[in-house]
Every structure is written in structure tokens, then in C-alpha cells.
CSV table of C-alpha atoms and ligand atoms in Angstrom, one decimal:
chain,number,residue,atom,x,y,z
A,270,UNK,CA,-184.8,-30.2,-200.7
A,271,UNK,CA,-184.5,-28.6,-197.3
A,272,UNK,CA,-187.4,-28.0,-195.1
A,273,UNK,CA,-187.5,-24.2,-194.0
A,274,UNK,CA,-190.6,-23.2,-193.6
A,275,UNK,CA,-190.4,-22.3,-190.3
A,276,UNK,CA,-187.4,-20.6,-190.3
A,277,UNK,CA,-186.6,-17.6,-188.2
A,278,UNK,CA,-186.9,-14.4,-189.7
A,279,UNK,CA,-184.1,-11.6,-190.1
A,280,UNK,CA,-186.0,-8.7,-189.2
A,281,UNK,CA,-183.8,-6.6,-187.7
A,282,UNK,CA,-180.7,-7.8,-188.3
A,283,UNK,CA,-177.9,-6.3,-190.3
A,284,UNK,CA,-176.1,-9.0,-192.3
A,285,UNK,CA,-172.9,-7.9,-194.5
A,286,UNK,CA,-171.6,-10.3,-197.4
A,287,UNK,CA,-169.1,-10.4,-199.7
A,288,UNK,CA,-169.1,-11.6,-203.1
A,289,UNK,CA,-167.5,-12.0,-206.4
A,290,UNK,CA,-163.6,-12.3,-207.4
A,291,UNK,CA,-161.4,-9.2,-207.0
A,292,UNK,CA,-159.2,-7.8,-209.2
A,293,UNK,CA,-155.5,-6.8,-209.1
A,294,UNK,CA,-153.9,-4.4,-211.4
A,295,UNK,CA,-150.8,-4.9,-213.6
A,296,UNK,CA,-151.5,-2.1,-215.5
A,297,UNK,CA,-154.3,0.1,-216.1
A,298,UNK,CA,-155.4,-2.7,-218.5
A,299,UNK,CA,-154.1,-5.8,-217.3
A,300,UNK,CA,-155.4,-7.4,-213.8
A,301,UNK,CA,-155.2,-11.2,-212.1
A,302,UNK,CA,-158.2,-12.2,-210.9
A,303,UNK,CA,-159.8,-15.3,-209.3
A,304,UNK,CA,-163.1,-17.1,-211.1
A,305,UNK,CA,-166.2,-16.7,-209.8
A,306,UNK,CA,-168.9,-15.4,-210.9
A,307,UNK,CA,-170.9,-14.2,-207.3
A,308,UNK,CA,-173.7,-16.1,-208.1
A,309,UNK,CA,-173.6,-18.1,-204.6
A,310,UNK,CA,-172.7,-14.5,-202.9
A,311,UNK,CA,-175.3,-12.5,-204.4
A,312,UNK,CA,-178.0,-15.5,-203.7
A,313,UNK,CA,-176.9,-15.2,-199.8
A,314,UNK,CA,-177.7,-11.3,-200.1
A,315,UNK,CA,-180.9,-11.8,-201.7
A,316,UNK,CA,-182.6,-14.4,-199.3
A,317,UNK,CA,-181.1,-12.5,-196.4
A,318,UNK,CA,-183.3,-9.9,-197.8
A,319,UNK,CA,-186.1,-11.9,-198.5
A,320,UNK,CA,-185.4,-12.9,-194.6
A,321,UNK,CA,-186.1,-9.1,-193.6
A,322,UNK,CA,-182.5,-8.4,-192.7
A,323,UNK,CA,-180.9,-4.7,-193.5
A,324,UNK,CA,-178.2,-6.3,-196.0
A,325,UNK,CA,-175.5,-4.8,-197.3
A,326,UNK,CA,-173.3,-6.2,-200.3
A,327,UNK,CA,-169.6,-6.1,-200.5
A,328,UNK,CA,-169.3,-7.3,-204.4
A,329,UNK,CA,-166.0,-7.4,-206.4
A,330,UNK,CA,-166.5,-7.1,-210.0
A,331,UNK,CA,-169.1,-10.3,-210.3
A,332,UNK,CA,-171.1,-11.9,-213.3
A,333,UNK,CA,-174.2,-11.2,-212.0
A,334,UNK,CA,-176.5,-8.2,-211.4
A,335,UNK,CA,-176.7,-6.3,-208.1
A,336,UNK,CA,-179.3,-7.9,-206.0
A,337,UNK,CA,-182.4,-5.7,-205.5
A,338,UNK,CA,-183.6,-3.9,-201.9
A,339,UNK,CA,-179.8,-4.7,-200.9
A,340,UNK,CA,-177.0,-1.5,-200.2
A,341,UNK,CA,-174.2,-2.3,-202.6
A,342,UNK,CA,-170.9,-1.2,-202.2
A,343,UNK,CA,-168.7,-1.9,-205.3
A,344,UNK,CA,-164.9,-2.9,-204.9
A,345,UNK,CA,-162.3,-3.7,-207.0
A,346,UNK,CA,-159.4,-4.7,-205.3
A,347,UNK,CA,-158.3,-6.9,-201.9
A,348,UNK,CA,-158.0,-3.6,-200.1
A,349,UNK,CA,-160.6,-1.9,-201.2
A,350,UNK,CA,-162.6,-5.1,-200.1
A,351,UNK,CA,-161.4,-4.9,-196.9
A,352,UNK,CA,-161.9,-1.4,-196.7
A,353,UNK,CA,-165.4,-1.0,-197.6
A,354,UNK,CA,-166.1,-4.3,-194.7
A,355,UNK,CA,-164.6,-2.4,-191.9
A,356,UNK,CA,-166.9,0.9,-193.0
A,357,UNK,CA,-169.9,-1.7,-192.9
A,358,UNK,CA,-169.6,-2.9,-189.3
A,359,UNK,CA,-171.0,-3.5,-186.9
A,360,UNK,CA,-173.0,-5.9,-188.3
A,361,UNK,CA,-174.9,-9.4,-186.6
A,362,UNK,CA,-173.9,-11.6,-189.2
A,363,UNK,CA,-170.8,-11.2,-191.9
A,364,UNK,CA,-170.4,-14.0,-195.0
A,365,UNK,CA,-167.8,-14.2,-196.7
A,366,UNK,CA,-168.0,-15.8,-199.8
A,367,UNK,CA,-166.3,-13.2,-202.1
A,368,UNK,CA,-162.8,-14.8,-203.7
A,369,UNK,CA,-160.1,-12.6,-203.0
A,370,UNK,CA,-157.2,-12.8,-204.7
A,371,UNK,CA,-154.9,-13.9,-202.2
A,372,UNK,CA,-152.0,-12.0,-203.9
A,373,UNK,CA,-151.4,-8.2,-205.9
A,374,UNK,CA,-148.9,-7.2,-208.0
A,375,UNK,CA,-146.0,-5.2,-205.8
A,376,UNK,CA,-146.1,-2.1,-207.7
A,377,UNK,CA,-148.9,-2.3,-210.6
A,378,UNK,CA,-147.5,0.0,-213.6
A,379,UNK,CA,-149.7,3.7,-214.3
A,380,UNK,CA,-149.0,3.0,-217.9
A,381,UNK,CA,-149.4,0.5,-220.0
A,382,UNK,CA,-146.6,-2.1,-219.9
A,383,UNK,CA,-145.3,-2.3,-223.4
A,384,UNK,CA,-143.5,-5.5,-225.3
A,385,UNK,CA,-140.4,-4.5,-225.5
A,386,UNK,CA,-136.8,-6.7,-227.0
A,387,UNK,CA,-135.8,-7.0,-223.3
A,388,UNK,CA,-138.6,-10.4,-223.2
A,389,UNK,CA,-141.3,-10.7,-220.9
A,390,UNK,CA,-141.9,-9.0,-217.5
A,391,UNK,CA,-141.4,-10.1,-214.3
A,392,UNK,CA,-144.0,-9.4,-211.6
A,393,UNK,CA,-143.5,-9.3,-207.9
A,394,UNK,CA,-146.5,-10.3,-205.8
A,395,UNK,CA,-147.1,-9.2,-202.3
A,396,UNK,CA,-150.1,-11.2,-199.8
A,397,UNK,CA,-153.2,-9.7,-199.8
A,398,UNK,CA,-154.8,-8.6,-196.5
A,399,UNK,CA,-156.8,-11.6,-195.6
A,400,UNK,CA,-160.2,-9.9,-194.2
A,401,UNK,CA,-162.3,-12.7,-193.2
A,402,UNK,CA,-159.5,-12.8,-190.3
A,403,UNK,CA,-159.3,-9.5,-189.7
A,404,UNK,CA,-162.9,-9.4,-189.6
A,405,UNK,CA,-163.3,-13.1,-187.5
A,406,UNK,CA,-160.3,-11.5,-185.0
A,407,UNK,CA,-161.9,-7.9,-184.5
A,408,UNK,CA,-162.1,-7.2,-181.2
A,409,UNK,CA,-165.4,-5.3,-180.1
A,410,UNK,CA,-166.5,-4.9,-183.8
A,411,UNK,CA,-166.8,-8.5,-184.2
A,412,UNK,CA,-169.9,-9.9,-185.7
A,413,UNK,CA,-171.3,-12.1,-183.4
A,414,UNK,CA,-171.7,-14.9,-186.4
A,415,UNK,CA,-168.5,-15.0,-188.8
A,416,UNK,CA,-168.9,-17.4,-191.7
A,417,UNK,CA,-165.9,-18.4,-194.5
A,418,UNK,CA,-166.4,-20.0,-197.7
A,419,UNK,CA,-163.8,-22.5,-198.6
A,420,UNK,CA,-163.6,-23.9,-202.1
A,421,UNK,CA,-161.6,-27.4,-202.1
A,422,UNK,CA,-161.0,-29.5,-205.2
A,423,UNK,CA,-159.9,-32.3,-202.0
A,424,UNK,CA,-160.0,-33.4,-198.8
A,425,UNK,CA,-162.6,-30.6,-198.6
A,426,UNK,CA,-163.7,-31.3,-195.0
A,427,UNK,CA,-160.5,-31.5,-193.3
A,428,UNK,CA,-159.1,-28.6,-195.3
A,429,UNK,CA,-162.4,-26.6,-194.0
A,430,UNK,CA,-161.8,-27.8,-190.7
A,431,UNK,CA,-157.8,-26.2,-190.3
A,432,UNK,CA,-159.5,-23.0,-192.5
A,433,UNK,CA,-162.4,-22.5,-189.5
A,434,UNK,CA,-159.8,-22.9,-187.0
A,435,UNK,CA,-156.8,-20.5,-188.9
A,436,UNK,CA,-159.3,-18.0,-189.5
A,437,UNK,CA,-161.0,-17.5,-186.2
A,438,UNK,CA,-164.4,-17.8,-188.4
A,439,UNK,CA,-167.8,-19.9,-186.7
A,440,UNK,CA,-168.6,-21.6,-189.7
A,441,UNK,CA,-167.1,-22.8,-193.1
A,442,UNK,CA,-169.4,-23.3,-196.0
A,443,UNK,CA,-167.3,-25.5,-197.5
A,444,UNK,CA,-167.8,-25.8,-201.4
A,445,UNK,CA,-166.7,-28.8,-203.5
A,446,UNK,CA,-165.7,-27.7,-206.6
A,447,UNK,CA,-163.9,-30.7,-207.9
A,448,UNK,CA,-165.0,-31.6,-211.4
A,449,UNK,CA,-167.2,-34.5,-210.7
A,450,UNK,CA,-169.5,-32.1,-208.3
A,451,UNK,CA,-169.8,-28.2,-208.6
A,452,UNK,CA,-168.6,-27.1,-211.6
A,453,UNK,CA,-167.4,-23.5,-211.0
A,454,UNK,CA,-169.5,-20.8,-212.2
A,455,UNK,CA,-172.2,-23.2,-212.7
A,456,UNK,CA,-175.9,-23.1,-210.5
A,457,UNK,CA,-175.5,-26.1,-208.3
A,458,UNK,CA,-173.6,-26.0,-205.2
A,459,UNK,CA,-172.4,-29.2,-203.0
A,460,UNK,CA,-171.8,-28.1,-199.9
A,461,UNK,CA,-170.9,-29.2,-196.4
A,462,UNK,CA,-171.4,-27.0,-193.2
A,463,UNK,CA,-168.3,-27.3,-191.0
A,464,UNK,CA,-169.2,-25.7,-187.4
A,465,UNK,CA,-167.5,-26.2,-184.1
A,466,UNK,CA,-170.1,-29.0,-183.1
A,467,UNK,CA,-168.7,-31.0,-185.9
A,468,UNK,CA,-170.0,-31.5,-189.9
A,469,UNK,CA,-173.1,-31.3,-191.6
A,470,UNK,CA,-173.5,-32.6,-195.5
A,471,UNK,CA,-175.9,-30.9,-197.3
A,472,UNK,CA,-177.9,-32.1,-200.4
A,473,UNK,CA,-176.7,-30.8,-203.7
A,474,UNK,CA,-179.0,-28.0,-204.4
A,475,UNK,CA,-179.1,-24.7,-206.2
A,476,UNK,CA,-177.1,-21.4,-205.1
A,477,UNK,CA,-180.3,-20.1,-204.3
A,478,UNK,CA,-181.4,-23.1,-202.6
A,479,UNK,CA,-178.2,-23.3,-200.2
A,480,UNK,CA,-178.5,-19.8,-199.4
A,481,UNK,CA,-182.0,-20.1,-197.9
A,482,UNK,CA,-180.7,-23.2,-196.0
A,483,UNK,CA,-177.8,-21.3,-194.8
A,484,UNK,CA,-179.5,-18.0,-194.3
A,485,UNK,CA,-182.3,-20.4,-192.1
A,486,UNK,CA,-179.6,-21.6,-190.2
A,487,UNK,CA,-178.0,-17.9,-189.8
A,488,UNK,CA,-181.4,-17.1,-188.4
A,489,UNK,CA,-182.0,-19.7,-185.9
A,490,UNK,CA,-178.1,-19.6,-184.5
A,491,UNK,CA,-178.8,-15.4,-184.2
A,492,UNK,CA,-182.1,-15.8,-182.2
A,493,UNK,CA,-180.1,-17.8,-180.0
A,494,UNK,CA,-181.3,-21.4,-181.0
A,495,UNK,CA,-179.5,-25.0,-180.0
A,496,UNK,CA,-181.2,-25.5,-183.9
B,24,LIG,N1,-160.8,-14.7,-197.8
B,24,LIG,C1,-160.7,-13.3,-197.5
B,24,LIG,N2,-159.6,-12.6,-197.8
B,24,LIG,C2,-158.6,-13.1,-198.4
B,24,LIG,C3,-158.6,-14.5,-198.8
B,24,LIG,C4,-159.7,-15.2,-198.4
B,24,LIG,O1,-161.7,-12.8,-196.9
B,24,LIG,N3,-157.5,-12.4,-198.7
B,24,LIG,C5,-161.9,-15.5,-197.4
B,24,LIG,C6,-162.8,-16.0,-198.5
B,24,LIG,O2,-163.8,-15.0,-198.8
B,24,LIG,C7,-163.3,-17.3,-197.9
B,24,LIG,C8,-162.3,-17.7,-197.0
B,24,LIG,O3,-161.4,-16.6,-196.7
B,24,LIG,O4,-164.5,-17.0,-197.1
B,24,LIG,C9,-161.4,-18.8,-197.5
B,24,LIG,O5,-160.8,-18.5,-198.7
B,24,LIG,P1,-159.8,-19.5,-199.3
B,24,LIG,O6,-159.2,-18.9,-200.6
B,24,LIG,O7,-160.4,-20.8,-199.4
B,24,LIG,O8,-158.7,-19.5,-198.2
B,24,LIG,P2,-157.1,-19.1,-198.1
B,24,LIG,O9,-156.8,-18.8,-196.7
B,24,LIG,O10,-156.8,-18.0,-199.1
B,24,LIG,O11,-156.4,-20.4,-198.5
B,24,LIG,P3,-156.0,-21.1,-199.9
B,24,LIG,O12,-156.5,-20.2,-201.0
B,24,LIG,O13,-154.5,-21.3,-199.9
B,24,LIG,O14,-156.8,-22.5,-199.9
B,25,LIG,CA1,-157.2,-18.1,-201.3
């Protein structure tokens, strides 16, 4: 367990997060999605909360139930993620922990694609606007602290490491999510901090657990601490 009692409040700060998957239409019933359930997002808006901060919650379609004392803004797709982050700024702090589909369907169908003799569609996929970049590369509406999730099933440090540096983020929470540690979608979380002064492992703890650890940390690095 971490010792944060004397932690830094938030008070005063304006910290934007993103959570859950997002969803890509097909059709107007058919999407591809990522899995997550936003538990470890919407625990990083809550104890930013329970910090003091003025959050404000970028959530895909997740599991879990809106936070409470927390603006929520409600997106469904990459670029309507993106969208609703760029209305939210400026902010002190940004998280990113939603997962984003990395790609949409080219031209998603109004109507209902229908089986047909012809066999089985084929779907062109396009790249999805990557907004932790956009968002880590911003020029004078950059938050001053930018931090990525990355979820690795290997080499989860060193994959972190070329993801903090490709991005243009601060940090990378980097989450194991190989089977023999976090199983997705479940409550525990092993995590490993990657910043620019080099790696820290953190204890296998609870979503909420490693979101006061990190929000702590968020805290100390805002009020200007060495930590
Ligand atoms: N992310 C984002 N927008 C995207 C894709 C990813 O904001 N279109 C963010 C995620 O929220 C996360 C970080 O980027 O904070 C890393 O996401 P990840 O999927 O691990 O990285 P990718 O660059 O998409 O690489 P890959 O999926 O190939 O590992
Ligand atoms: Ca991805």
C-alpha cells in the first residue's frame, strides 16, 4: 500500500481525463470497439475529485457509472473524443486512459448492412486521430502535465518508453495486462510509472488505489515538487 497522506491537494486545478473504449460504427447497429470497462479512468476522475480538483470526464461508452461531483461529457466515437478534449482545454493536468479505437470503418453504412448471396462484407478502415498527441503536441493549449496509458501484454516498459517519447506525453502509466497480472476488466492494476527521470514499479494495487498514487503524484509534480 502507498503512503499518501500527505499528499498535495488539487484545489484549484482543472484536471481532464478520458475513459472507457470508443465505439466505431458499421452500421447503425454494428460497431468495433476496444475492451475496457473505464473502471481505472473513472477511479482517476473520482480521486481527482476527492483531491479538490474541478474535473471534467471525457468517457466513451464505459461499464461503469458516471463518477459523482465530476462534469461528464459522453462520446462515442474517436472524433467525437477528440472533439469534446479540445472543447475542455485548457486544463493543468490531462490523463488519458480512455482506449480508443485506433481505427473506424471508412464509410460506416446509414442502413442496416443486410446478408446478402454476394458473401460477407468487406470493410475499409481509416486511422483514427490519435488525441493524446494532438493533445501532448498543442501548442499554447498544452496542459502543463500530459499523461498516456499504455496497455502491453510484453516488454511493457520499453514499449512504454518509445510510447512517452512518440507521443510527446510526460508520463506513461504503463499497465500490464498480460494474463498472469491484470486481467482486463478486472479491479487490480500492475502498473509501472515511466517518466523522463527513468521508471518507477508500483505495487499491484486496486484501480482505486493506483489512482490515488497517481493523482498524489499529479499533485506534487503540479505544485512544482522534485517529489
Ligand atoms: N490514445 C489516444 N488516441 C488514440 C489512440 C491512443 O488518445 N487514437 C491514447 C490512449 O488513451 C493511451 C495512449 O494513447 O493513453 C496509448 O494508447 P495505445 O493504444 O497503447 O497506443 P497506440 O499508439 O495506439 O499503439 P498500439 O495500440 O499500436 O500499441
Ligand atoms: Ca492503440
Amino acid at each position: 500500500h502507498f503512503g499518501i497522506a500527505e499528499a498535495p491537494l488539487l484545489k484549484g486545478r482543472r484536471i481532464l481525463v478520458t475513459s472507457g473504449p470508443t465505439h466505431e460504427p458499421i452500421d447503425p447497429v454494428r460497431y468495433i470497439a476496444n475492451r475496457s470497462s473505464g473502471k481505472q479512468g473513472h477511479a482517476i476522475a473520482a480521486a481527482a475529485r476527492a483531491a479538490g480538483a474541478e474535473v471534467i470526464l471525457v468517457s466513451g461508452p464505459a461499464e461503469v457509472a458516471d463518477p459523482k461531483g465530476v462534469k461528464v461529457i459522453h462520446a462515442e466515437t474517436a472524433q467525437q473524443m477528440l472533439a469534446a478534449v479540445e472543447e475542455s482545454l485548457p486544463v493543468d493536468a490531462a490523463v488519458f486512459a480512455a482506449a480508443v479505437a485506433d481505427w473506424r470503418v471508412a464509410d460506416a453504412s446509414d442502413q442496416k448492412i443486410k446478408k446478402t448471396a454476394g458473401g460477407a462484407p468487406t470493410l475499409t478502415l481509416v486511422e483514427n486521430p490519435d488525441i493524446l498527441a494532438t493533445i501532448a503536441r498543442h501548442g499554447t493549449l498544452r496542459p502543463r502535465l500530459v499523461v498516456g496509458f499504455a496497455a502491453e501484454t510484453q516488454e511493457v516498459v520499453a514499449h512504454a518508453r518509445d510510447k512517452r517519447l512518440r507521443k510527446g506525453c510526460d508520463w506513461i502509466v504503463a499497465n500490464d495486462v498480460s494474463p498472469e497480472t491484470g486481467i482486463m476488466g478486472g479491479d487490480v492494476n500492475t502498473v509501472h510509472l515511466v517518466t523522463a527521470a527513468g521508471v518507477e514499479d508500483w505495487p499491484s494495487a486496486s484501480k482505486a488505489e493506483v489512482a490515488r498514487h497517481l493523482v498524489a503524484r499529479m499533485a506534487a509534480e503540479l505544485a512544482g515538487e522534485a517529489r
